[in-house]
CSV table of C-alpha atoms in Angstrom, one decimal:
chain,number,residue,atom,x,y,z
A,1,MET,CA,-144.6,-69.8,-22.0
A,2,VAL,CA,-141.1,-70.2,-23.7
A,3,GLU,CA,-140.1,-73.8,-24.2
A,4,ASP,CA,-137.8,-75.0,-27.1
A,5,ASP,CA,-139.0,-78.8,-27.1
A,6,ARG,CA,-141.6,-79.0,-29.5
A,7,ASN,CA,-143.6,-81.8,-28.4
A,8,PHE,CA,-143.2,-80.9,-24.9
A,9,GLY,CA,-144.4,-77.2,-25.3
A,10,ALA,CA,-147.5,-78.5,-27.3
A,11,VAL,CA,-148.6,-80.9,-24.6
A,12,LEU,CA,-148.1,-78.4,-21.8
A,13,LYS,CA,-149.9,-75.4,-23.9
A,14,SER,CA,-152.8,-77.8,-24.4
A,15,TYR,CA,-152.9,-78.9,-20.6
A,16,LEU,CA,-152.7,-75.4,-19.4
A,17,GLU,CA,-155.6,-74.3,-21.9
A,18,ILE,CA,-157.9,-77.3,-20.9
A,19,HIS,CA,-157.7,-75.6,-17.3
A,20,GLY,CA,-158.7,-72.3,-18.5
A,21,PHE,CA,-155.6,-70.4,-19.4
A,22,ASP,CA,-154.7,-68.5,-22.7
A,23,VAL,CA,-151.2,-69.6,-23.6
A,24,ILE,CA,-148.8,-67.8,-25.8
A,25,TRP,CA,-146.0,-70.2,-26.4
A,26,VAL,CA,-142.6,-69.5,-28.3
A,27,ASP,CA,-139.8,-71.6,-28.6
A,28,ASP,CA,-137.2,-69.1,-28.9
A,29,GLY,CA,-135.6,-66.9,-26.4
A,30,ALA,CA,-135.0,-64.0,-28.7
A,31,GLN,CA,-138.6,-64.2,-30.0
A,32,ALA,CA,-140.0,-64.1,-26.5
A,33,ILE,CA,-138.3,-60.7,-25.8
A,34,LYS,CA,-140.2,-59.7,-28.9
A,35,GLU,CA,-143.6,-61.0,-27.8
A,36,TYR,CA,-143.3,-59.8,-24.5
A,37,VAL,CA,-145.5,-56.8,-23.6
A,38,PRO,CA,-146.1,-55.3,-20.2
A,39,ASN,CA,-149.4,-55.5,-18.5
A,40,THR,CA,-150.4,-58.1,-21.3
A,41,PHE,CA,-149.5,-61.5,-19.4
A,42,ASP,CA,-150.3,-62.3,-15.9
A,43,LEU,CA,-147.3,-65.1,-15.8
A,44,CYS,CA,-144.2,-66.1,-17.7
A,45,ILE,CA,-143.1,-69.8,-17.8
A,46,LEU,CA,-139.5,-70.0,-18.9
A,47,ASP,CA,-137.0,-72.9,-19.9
A,48,VAL,CA,-133.6,-72.0,-19.5
A,49,MET,CA,-131.9,-73.9,-22.2
A,50,LEU,CA,-133.4,-72.1,-25.2
A,51,PRO,CA,-132.0,-71.0,-28.8
A,52,HIS,CA,-130.4,-67.7,-29.3
A,53,MET,CA,-130.8,-66.5,-25.7
A,54,ASP,CA,-131.4,-68.4,-22.6
A,55,GLY,CA,-134.1,-68.1,-20.2
A,56,PHE,CA,-132.3,-66.4,-17.5
A,57,ASP,CA,-131.4,-63.5,-19.9
A,58,VAL,CA,-135.0,-63.5,-21.0
A,59,ALA,CA,-136.1,-63.1,-17.4
A,60,LYS,CA,-133.7,-60.1,-16.8
A,61,PHE,CA,-135.4,-58.7,-19.9
A,62,ILE,CA,-138.7,-58.9,-18.5
A,63,ARG,CA,-137.8,-57.9,-15.0
A,64,LYS,CA,-136.5,-54.4,-16.4
A,65,LEU,CA,-139.9,-53.9,-17.9
A,66,SER,CA,-142.3,-55.7,-15.6
A,67,LYS,CA,-140.9,-55.7,-11.9
A,68,ASN,CA,-143.9,-57.6,-10.3
A,69,ILE,CA,-144.9,-60.1,-13.1
A,70,PRO,CA,-144.7,-63.7,-11.8
A,71,LEU,CA,-141.9,-65.9,-13.2
A,72,ILE,CA,-141.7,-69.6,-13.2
A,73,PHE,CA,-138.5,-71.5,-14.6
A,74,LEU,CA,-139.5,-74.9,-15.8
A,75,THR,CA,-136.0,-76.5,-16.7
A,76,ALA,CA,-134.0,-79.7,-16.8
A,77,LYS,CA,-131.1,-77.7,-15.3
A,78,THR,CA,-130.7,-79.1,-11.6
A,79,LEU,CA,-127.8,-77.7,-10.4
A,80,LYS,CA,-127.9,-75.7,-7.3
A,81,ALA,CA,-126.1,-73.0,-9.0
A,82,ASP,CA,-128.5,-72.6,-11.6
A,83,VAL,CA,-131.4,-72.7,-9.1
A,84,LEU,CA,-130.0,-70.2,-6.9
A,85,GLU,CA,-129.4,-67.8,-10.2
A,86,GLY,CA,-133.1,-68.5,-11.1
A,87,PHE,CA,-134.3,-67.0,-7.7
A,88,LYS,CA,-131.5,-64.1,-7.7
A,89,ILE,CA,-133.2,-62.7,-11.0
A,90,GLY,CA,-136.8,-63.0,-9.2
A,91,ALA,CA,-138.1,-66.2,-9.8
A,92,ASP,CA,-141.5,-66.8,-7.8
A,93,ASP,CA,-140.6,-70.6,-8.6
A,94,TYR,CA,-138.0,-73.1,-10.1
A,95,ILE,CA,-139.2,-76.5,-11.1
A,96,THR,CA,-137.2,-79.2,-12.5
A,97,LYS,CA,-138.1,-81.6,-15.2
A,98,PRO,CA,-139.6,-84.2,-14.8
A,99,PHE,CA,-142.2,-82.6,-12.9
A,100,ASP,CA,-146.0,-83.3,-11.9
A,101,SER,CA,-148.5,-81.2,-14.1
A,102,GLU,CA,-151.0,-81.1,-11.2
A,103,VAL,CA,-148.5,-79.8,-8.9
A,104,LEU,CA,-147.4,-77.2,-11.6
A,105,LEU,CA,-151.2,-76.2,-12.1
A,106,CYS,CA,-151.7,-75.6,-8.2
A,107,LYS,CA,-148.5,-73.4,-8.1
A,108,ILE,CA,-149.5,-71.3,-11.1
A,109,ASN,CA,-152.9,-70.7,-9.2
A,110,ALA,CA,-151.4,-70.0,-5.9
A,111,ILE,CA,-149.2,-67.4,-7.4
A,112,LEU,CA,-151.9,-65.8,-9.3
A,113,LYS,CA,-154.2,-65.8,-6.8
A,114,ARG,CA,-151.3,-63.8,-4.3
A,115,ASN,CA,-150.4,-61.7,-7.1
A,116,SER,CA,-154.1,-60.6,-7.4
A,117,LYS,CA,-154.3,-59.9,-3.8
A,118,GLN,CA,-151.1,-57.6,-4.0
A,119,ASP,CA,-152.5,-55.8,-7.2
A,120,GLU,CA,-155.6,-54.8,-4.9
A,121,ASN,CA,-153.4,-53.5,-2.6
A,122,ILE,CA,-151.3,-51.3,-4.5
A,123,THR,CA,-154.1,-49.9,-6.9
A,124,ASP,CA,-153.8,-46.3,-5.5
A,125,GLN,CA,-150.1,-46.5,-5.8
A,126,ASN,CA,-150.4,-46.8,-9.3
A,127,LYS,CA,-152.6,-43.9,-10.1
A,128,PHE,CA,-151.4,-40.2,-9.9
A,129,THR,CA,-153.5,-36.9,-10.4
A,130,ILE,CA,-151.1,-34.3,-12.5
A,131,GLY,CA,-153.2,-31.4,-12.9
A,132,LYS,CA,-156.2,-32.3,-15.1
A,133,TYR,CA,-154.4,-35.5,-16.2
A,134,THR,CA,-154.7,-39.0,-14.5
A,135,PHE,CA,-151.4,-41.1,-14.9
A,136,ILE,CA,-152.0,-45.1,-14.3
A,137,TYR,CA,-148.8,-46.3,-14.0
A,138,ASN,CA,-149.5,-50.0,-14.3
A,139,GLN,CA,-151.5,-49.5,-17.4
A,140,ARG,CA,-148.8,-46.9,-18.9
A,141,LEU,CA,-151.6,-44.5,-19.8
A,142,ILE,CA,-152.0,-40.9,-19.4
A,143,LYS,CA,-156.0,-39.9,-19.4
A,144,ASN,CA,-157.4,-36.5,-19.7
A,145,GLY,CA,-161.1,-36.9,-20.3
A,146,GLU,CA,-161.7,-38.8,-23.3
A,147,ASN,CA,-157.9,-38.4,-24.5
A,148,ILE,CA,-156.0,-41.4,-23.7
A,149,GLN,CA,-152.0,-41.4,-24.3
A,150,LYS,CA,-150.4,-44.6,-24.3
A,151,LEU,CA,-146.5,-44.6,-22.8
A,152,SER,CA,-143.8,-46.6,-23.4
A,153,PRO,CA,-142.0,-48.7,-20.6
A,154,LYS,CA,-139.4,-45.8,-20.2
A,155,GLU,CA,-141.8,-43.1,-20.2
A,156,ALA,CA,-144.0,-44.5,-17.8
A,157,GLU,CA,-140.9,-45.3,-15.2
A,158,LEU,CA,-139.6,-41.7,-16.0
A,159,LEU,CA,-143.0,-39.9,-15.1
A,160,LYS,CA,-143.5,-42.5,-11.9
A,161,LEU,CA,-140.2,-41.0,-10.5
A,162,LEU,CA,-141.2,-37.6,-11.2
A,163,CYS,CA,-144.3,-38.0,-9.7
A,164,ASN,CA,-142.7,-39.2,-6.3
A,165,PRO,CA,-144.3,-36.9,-3.4
A,166,ASN,CA,-141.1,-37.6,-1.3
A,167,GLU,CA,-138.7,-36.3,-3.6
A,168,GLU,CA,-139.7,-33.2,-5.5
A,169,ILE,CA,-136.4,-32.9,-7.5
A,170,LEU,CA,-135.8,-36.2,-9.7
A,171,ALA,CA,-132.0,-36.4,-9.7
A,172,ARG,CA,-130.8,-37.2,-13.2
A,173,GLU,CA,-128.2,-39.8,-12.0
A,174,LYS,CA,-130.8,-41.7,-10.0
A,175,ALA,CA,-133.2,-41.8,-13.2
A,176,LEU,CA,-130.4,-42.9,-15.5
A,177,LYS,CA,-129.2,-45.7,-13.3
A,178,LEU,CA,-132.8,-46.9,-12.3
A,179,ILE,CA,-134.4,-46.6,-16.1
A,180,TRP,CA,-131.3,-47.1,-18.4
A,181,GLY,CA,-129.0,-48.9,-16.1
A,182,ASP,CA,-126.0,-46.5,-16.9
A,183,SER,CA,-125.2,-42.8,-16.8
A,184,ASN,CA,-123.3,-42.0,-20.1
A,185,TYR,CA,-123.3,-39.4,-22.7
A,186,PHE,CA,-125.8,-41.5,-24.8
A,187,THR,CA,-128.3,-42.6,-22.0
A,188,THR,CA,-128.3,-38.9,-20.8
A,189,ARG,CA,-129.3,-37.6,-24.2
A,190,SER,CA,-132.0,-40.4,-24.4
A,191,MET,CA,-133.4,-39.2,-21.1
A,192,ASP,CA,-133.6,-35.5,-22.4
A,193,VAL,CA,-135.5,-36.8,-25.5
A,194,PHE,CA,-138.2,-38.7,-22.9
A,195,VAL,CA,-138.5,-35.7,-21.0
A,196,THR,CA,-139.3,-33.7,-23.8
A,197,LYS,CA,-141.9,-36.4,-25.0
A,198,LEU,CA,-143.6,-36.2,-21.5
A,199,ARG,CA,-143.7,-32.6,-21.9
A,200,LYS,CA,-145.8,-32.9,-25.1
A,201,TYR,CA,-148.1,-35.2,-23.6
A,202,LEU,CA,-148.7,-32.9,-20.6
A,203,LYS,CA,-148.8,-29.8,-22.4
A,204,GLU,CA,-152.7,-29.1,-22.5
A,205,ASP,CA,-152.6,-28.2,-18.9
A,206,HIS,CA,-150.6,-25.0,-18.8
A,207,LYS,CA,-150.2,-25.5,-14.9
A,208,VAL,CA,-148.4,-28.5,-15.4
A,209,GLU,CA,-144.4,-28.3,-16.0
A,210,ILE,CA,-141.4,-30.4,-16.0
A,211,ILE,CA,-138.6,-28.0,-15.3
A,212,ASN,CA,-135.1,-28.4,-15.4
A,213,ILE,CA,-132.9,-28.0,-12.3
A,214,HIS,CA,-129.6,-26.9,-13.5
A,215,GLY,CA,-126.8,-29.4,-12.4
A,216,SER,CA,-129.3,-31.5,-10.6
A,217,GLY,CA,-132.3,-32.8,-12.6
A,218,PHE,CA,-135.9,-32.4,-13.0
A,219,ARG,CA,-138.7,-31.4,-11.0
A,220,LEU,CA,-142.6,-31.9,-11.8
A,221,ILE,CA,-144.7,-28.8,-11.0
A,222,LYS,CA,-148.3,-29.6,-10.3
A,223,PRO,CA,-151.2,-27.1,-9.8
A,224,SER,CA,-151.3,-28.1,-6.0
A,225,GLN,CA,-147.7,-27.1,-5.8
A,226,LYS,CA,-148.4,-23.7,-7.2
A,227,ASP,CA,-151.5,-23.0,-5.3
């Protein structure tokens, strides 16, 4: 929860905790992005008018890391343009102050219930077999027996793109645009570093390779492709 009004924030935090939620509360937009870790939170409640970074920018940052986490704007900004901006970013709801606490609670529970059902439906889409490794995308983990490697958000996004069965060659431009948002010299060099890291994580299985397709991009080779 990101709310800069100390009194209101304390009251809302207590109210949600009384109803069974664990709440992390910060009162600063810049601090919010430092606090946010993908796959740690179930839902974000964001004010819009915040110190150092407004709630819209916080939401955009979160959306880059987590495409599916529910976002609720809880704000005094009532202009139509602000409401539309909130939903354009990907908000699940936009609630203006003053508001009814019971209504907020019902909306939170409804969103979480819906999101839980969606998670059940996409479980298989989050798990990939890469030779002797199991890659769990939504947890950002590569497992090989008892060995577990935690991935950074960009590493996980890149490996998922490489695992796409419908596109054997991952175009460099596509990966740069989707993950880094730009394709320039610096982002290209950054992507090469991440590919090198992924190769290192997968090196124990000699039948698994990430090969460079000159002038095109990269391709993930797995045992099933070689057999």
